[in-house]
Short mmCIF file of C-alpha atoms and ligand atoms in Angstrom, two decimals:
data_model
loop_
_atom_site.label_atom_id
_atom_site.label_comp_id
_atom_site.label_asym_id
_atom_site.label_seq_id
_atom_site.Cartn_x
_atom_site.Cartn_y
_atom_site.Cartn_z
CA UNK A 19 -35.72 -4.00 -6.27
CA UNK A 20 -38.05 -4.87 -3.55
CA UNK A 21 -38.59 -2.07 -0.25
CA UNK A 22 -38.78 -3.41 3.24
CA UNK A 23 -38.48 -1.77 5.95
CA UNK A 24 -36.19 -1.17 8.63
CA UNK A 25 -36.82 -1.18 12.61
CA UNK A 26 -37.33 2.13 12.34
CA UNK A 27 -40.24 2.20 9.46
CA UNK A 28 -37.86 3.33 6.58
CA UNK A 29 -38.17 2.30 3.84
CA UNK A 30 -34.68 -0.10 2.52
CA UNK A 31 -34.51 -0.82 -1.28
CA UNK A 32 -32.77 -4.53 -1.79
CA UNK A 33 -31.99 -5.90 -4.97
CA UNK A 34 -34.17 -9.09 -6.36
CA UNK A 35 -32.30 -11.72 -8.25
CA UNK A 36 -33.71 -14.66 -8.36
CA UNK A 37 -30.95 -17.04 -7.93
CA UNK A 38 -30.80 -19.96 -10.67
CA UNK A 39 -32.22 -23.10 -9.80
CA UNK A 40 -28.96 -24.57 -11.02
CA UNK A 41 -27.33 -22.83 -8.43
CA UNK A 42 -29.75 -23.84 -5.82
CA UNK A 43 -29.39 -27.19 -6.09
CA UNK A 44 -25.62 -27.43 -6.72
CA UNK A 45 -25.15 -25.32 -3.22
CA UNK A 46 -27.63 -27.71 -1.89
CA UNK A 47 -25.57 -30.43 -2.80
CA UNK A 48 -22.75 -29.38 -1.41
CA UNK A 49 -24.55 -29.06 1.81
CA UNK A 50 -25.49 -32.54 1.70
CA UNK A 51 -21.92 -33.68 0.33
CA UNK A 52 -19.90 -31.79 2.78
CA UNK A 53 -20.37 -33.47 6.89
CA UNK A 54 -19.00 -30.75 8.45
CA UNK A 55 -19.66 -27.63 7.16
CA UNK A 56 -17.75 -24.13 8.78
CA UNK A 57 -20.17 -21.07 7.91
CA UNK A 58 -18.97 -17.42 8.03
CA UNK A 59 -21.68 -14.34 7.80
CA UNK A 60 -21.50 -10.99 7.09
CA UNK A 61 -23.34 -7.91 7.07
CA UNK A 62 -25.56 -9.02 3.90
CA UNK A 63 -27.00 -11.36 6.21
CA UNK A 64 -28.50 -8.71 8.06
CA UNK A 65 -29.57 -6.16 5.41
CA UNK A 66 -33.22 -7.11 5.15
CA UNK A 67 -32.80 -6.75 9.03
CA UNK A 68 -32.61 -3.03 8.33
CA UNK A 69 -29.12 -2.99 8.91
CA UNK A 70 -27.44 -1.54 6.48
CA UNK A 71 -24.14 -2.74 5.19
CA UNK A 72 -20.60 -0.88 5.33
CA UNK A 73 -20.01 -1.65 0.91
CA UNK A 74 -21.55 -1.55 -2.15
CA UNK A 75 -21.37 -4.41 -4.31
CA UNK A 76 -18.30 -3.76 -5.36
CA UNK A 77 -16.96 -3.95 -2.12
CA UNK A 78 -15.87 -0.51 -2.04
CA UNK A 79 -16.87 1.56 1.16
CA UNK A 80 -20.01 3.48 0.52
CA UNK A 81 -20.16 5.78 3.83
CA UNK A 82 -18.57 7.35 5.86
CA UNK A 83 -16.02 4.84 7.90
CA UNK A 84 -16.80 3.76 11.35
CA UNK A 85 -14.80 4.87 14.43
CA UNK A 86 -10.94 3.02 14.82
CA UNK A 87 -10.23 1.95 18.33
CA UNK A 88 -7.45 4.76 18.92
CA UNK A 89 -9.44 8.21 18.47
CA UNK A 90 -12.63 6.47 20.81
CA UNK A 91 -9.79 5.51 23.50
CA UNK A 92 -7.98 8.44 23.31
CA UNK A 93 -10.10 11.21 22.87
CA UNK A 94 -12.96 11.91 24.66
CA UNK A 95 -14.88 14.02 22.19
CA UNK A 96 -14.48 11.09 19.58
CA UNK A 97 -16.04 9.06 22.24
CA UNK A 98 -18.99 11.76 23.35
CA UNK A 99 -19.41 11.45 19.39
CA UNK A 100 -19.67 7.63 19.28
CA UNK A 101 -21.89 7.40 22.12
CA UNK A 102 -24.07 10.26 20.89
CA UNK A 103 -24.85 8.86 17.53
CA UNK A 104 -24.91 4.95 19.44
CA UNK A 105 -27.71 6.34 21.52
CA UNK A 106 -29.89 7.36 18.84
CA UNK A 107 -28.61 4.47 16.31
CA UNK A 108 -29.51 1.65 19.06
CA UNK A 109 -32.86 2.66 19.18
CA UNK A 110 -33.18 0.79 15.77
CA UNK A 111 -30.35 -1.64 16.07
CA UNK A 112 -31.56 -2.82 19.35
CA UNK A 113 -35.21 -3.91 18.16
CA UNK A 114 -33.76 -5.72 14.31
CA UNK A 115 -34.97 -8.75 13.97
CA UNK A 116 -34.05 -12.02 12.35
CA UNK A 117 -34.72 -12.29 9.10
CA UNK A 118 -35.22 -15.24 6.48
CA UNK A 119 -31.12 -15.74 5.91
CA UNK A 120 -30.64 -16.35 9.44
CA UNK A 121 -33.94 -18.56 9.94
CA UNK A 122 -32.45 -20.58 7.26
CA UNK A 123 -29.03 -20.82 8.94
CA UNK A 124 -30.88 -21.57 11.93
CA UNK A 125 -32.76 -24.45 10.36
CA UNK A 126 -29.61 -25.72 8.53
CA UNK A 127 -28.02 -26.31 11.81
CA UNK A 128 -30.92 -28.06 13.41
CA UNK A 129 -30.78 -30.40 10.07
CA UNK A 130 -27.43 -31.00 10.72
CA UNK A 131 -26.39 -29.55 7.54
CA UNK A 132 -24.14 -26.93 8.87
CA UNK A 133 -21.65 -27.06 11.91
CA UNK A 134 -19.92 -23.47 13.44
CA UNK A 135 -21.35 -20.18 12.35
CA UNK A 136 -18.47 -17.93 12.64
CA UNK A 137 -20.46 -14.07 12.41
CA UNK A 138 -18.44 -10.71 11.12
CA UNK A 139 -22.29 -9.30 12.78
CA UNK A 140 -22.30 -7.33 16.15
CA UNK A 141 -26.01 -8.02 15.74
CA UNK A 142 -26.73 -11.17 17.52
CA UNK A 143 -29.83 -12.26 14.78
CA UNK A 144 -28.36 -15.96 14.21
CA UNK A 145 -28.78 -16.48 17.96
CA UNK A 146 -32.21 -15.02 18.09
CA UNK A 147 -33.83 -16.89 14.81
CA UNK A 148 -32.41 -20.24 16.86
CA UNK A 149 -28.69 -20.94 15.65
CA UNK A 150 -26.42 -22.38 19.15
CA UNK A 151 -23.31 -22.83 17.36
CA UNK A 152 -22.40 -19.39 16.93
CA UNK A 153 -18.85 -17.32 17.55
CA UNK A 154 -19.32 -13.69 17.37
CA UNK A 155 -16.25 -12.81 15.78
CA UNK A 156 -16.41 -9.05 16.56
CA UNK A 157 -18.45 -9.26 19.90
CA UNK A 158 -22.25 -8.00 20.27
CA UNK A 159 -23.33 -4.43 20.52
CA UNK A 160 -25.80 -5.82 22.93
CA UNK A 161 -23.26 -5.78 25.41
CA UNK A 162 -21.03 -2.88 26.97
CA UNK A 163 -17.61 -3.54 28.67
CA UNK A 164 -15.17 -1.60 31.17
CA UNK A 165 -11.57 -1.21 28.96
CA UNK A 166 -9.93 -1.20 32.57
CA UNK A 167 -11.92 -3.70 34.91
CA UNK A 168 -13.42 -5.83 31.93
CA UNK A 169 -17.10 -5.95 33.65
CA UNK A 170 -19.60 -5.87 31.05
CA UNK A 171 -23.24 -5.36 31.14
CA UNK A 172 -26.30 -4.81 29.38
CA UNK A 173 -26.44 -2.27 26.35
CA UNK A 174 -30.37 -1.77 27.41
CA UNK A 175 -29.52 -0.32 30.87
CA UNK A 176 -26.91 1.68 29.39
CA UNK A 177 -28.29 3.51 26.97
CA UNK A 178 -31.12 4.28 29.86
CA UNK A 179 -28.15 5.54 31.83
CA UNK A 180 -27.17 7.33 28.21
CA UNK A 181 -30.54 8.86 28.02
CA UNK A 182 -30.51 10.33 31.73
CA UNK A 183 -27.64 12.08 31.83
CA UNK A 184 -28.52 13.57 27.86
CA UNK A 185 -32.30 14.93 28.16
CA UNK A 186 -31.44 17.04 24.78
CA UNK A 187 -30.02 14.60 22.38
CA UNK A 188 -33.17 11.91 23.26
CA UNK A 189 -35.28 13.66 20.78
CA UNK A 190 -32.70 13.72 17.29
CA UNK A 191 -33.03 11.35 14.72
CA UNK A 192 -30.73 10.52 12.14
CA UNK A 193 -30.27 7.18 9.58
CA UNK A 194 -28.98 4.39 10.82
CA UNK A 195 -25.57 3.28 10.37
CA UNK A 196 -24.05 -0.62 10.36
CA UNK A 197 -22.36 -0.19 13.65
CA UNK A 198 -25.45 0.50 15.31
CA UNK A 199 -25.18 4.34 15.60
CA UNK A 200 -26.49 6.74 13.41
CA UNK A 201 -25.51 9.39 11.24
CA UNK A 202 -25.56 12.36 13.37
CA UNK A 203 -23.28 15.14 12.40
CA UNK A 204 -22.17 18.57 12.43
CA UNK A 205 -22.96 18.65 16.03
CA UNK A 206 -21.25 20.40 19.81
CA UNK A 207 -20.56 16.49 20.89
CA UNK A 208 -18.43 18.03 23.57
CA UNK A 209 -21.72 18.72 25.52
CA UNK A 210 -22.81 15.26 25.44
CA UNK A 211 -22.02 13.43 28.59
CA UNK A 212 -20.67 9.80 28.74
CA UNK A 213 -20.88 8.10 31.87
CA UNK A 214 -17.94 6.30 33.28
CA UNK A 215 -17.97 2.44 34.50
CA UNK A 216 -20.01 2.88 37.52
CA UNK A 217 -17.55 0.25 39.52
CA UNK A 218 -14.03 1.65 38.63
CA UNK A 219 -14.30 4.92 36.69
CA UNK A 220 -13.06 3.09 33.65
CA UNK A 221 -13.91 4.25 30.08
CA UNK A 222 -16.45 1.95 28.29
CA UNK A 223 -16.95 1.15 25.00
CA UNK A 224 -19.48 -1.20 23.14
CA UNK A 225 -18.22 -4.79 23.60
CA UNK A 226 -17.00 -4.88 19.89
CA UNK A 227 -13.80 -5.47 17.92
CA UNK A 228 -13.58 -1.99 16.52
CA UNK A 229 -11.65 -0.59 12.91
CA UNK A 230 -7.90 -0.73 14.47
CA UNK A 231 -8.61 -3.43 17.40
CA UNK A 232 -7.92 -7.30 17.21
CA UNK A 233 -10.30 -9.62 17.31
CA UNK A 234 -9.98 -11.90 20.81
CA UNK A 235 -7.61 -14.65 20.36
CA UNK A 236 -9.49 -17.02 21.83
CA UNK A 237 -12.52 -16.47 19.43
CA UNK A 238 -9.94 -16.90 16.70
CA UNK A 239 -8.88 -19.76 18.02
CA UNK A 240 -12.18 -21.42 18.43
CA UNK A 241 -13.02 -20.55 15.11
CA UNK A 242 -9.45 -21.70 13.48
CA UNK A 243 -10.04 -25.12 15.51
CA UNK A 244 -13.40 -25.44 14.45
CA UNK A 245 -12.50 -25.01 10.92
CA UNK A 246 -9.95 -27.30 10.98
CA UNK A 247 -12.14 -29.70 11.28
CA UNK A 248 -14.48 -28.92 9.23
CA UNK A 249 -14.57 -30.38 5.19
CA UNK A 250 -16.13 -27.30 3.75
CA UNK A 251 -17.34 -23.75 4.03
CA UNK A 252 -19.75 -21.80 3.37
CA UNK A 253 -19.69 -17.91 3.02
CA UNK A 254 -23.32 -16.10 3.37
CA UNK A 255 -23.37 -12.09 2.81
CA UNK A 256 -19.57 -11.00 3.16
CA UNK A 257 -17.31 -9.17 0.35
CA UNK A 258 -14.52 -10.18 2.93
CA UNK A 259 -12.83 -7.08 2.35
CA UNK A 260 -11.80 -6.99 6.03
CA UNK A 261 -8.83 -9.42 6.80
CA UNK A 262 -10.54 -10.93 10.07
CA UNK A 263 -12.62 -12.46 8.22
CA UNK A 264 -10.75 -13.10 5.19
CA UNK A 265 -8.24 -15.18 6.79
CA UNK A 266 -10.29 -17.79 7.07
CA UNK A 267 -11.48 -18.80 3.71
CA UNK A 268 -7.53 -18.39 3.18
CA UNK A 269 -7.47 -20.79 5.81
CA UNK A 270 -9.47 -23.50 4.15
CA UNK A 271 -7.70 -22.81 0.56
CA UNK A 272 -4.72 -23.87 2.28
CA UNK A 273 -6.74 -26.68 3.97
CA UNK A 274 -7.87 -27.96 0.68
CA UNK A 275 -11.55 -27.25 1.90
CA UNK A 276 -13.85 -26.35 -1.10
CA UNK A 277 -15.62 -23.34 -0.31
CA UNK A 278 -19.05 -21.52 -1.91
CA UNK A 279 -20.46 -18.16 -1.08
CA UNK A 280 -23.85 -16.79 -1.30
CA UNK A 281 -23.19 -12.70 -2.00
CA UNK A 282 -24.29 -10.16 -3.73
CA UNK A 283 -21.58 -8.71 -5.94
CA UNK A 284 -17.70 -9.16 -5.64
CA UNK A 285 -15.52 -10.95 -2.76
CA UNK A 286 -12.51 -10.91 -1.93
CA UNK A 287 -12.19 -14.38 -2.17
CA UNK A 288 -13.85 -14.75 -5.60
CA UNK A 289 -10.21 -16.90 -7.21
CA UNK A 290 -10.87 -19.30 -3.94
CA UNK A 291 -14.35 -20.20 -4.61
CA UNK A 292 -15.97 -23.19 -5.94
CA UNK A 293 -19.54 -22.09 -6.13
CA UNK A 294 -21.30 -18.99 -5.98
CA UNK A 295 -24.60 -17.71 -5.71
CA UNK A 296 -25.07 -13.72 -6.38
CA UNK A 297 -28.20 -13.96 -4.51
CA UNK A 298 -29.87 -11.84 -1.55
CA UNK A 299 -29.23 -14.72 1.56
CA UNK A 300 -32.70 -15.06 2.48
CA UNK A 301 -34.23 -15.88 -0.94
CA UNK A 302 -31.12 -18.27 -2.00
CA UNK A 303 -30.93 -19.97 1.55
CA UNK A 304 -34.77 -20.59 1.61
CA UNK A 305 -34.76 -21.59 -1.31
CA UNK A 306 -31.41 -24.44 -0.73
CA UNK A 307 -33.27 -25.56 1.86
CA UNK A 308 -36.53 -26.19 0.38
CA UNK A 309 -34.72 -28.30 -2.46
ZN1 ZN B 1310 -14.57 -0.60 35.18
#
């Protein structure tokens, strides 16, 4: 195991495997082989970010799940909740960098050796280490939008409006969680005080495809077309346990696409692959590139 650490100063344990070199070079020539390559990233893209993922290796859930879509619309203590733990959570989540996966992603588009990078992240690191070509397939935490008038803003000047109107709950700490918010528990969330959209009164959530929400059909649709067009793909740091992402490496099976996958333990698309490095992303992809 090697420790880095995450925005916050803790300390994250992530496992070293040095991927083989015969694996290096066979995903780097299928890089070179393959003209238009579709990429899709998950949350191991982001773990040496400091953000921690949602599954073990197995793929199995290892916390706690996040909030669905239906209690955080519906009931407004599931939402004081949310925005309780997303205030304390963001102050972490907001400052993660990029990290050596997605400066290689980066640099593989820029050499021409990748095409769309379709992201499961909320995180927005591929765009910040350099990558253009990006669809964020379940929105950006960065971001907060109106459910009824659809204006969206800024997380930063929301979670100052957060911290206002909720003097108390400033001070708390907690772990961080994937979703950006933090594992604060056991607490009176009733007294925390969300602020409705200051132009219609609207609730507002974080502009992200929650558990029990659809992703956009127009990003699905960019993606699908981009895919289509594409003569490979590439998986980097998803089990693909969740179907929106899933359905596109079932997509290029039925396609005929060959596709490889650099994860750490199991995927869900393991019977679809044709290579596959168990390797951290940032080692592995470094190391493809330097090949
Ligand atoms: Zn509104």
């Amino acid at each position: 195991m090697s420790i880095v650490r995450d925005p916050a100063g803790r300390r994250l344990a992530v496992p070293e495997v040095e991927p083989p070199a015969a694996d290096i070079a066979a995903l780097r020539a299928f890089l070179d082989r393959h003209e238009r390559v579709f990429v899709l990233t998950g949350a191991g893209c982001s773990t040496e970010s400091g953000i921690p993922d949602y599954r073990g290796l197995d793929g199995a859930w290892k916390r706690q799940r996040p909030i669905e879509y239906q209690p955080f619309v519906r009931d407004p203590v599931m939402r004081a909740r949310y925005w309780a733990r997303s205030l304390i959570g963001w102050r972490s989540f907001g400052r993660a960098e990029p990290n050596d996966a997605h400066r290689a992603l980066a640099e593989a588009e820029r050499r021409g050796l990748v095409g769309l990078l379709v992201t499961q992240n909320v995180d927005g690191l591929h765009q910040a280490a350099g990558s253009r070509r990006v669809v964020d397939l379940h929105g950006r935490l960065d971001r907060v939008a109106c459910l009824a008038c659809r204006q969206t803003t800024g997380r930063a000047g929301w979670q100052q409006h957060l911290s206002t109107l909720n003097r108390d709950w400033v001070g708390l700490d907690a772990p961080v969680a994937p979703d950006g918010d933090a594992d604060l528990d056991g607490l009176d969330f009733s007294t925390f005080v969300v602020p409705a959209c200051p132009r219609c009164g609207g609730v507002v959530k974080p502009d992200v495809v929650f558990f029990g929400e659809n992703v956009p059909p127009w990003r699905h649709t960019q993606a699908t077309a981009a895919l289509s067009q594409s003569d490979a793909m590439l998986v980097v740091g998803s089990s693909l346990m969740v179907h929106s992402g899933y359905r596109y490496a079932l997509a290029a099976a039925r396609l005929g696409l060959p596709i490889a996958a650099v994860n750490l333990g199991r995927t869900r698309a393991d019977h679809l692959l044709t290579l596959k490095l168990a390797a951290p992303a940032g080692e592995a992809l470094t190391a493809v590139l330097a090949a």
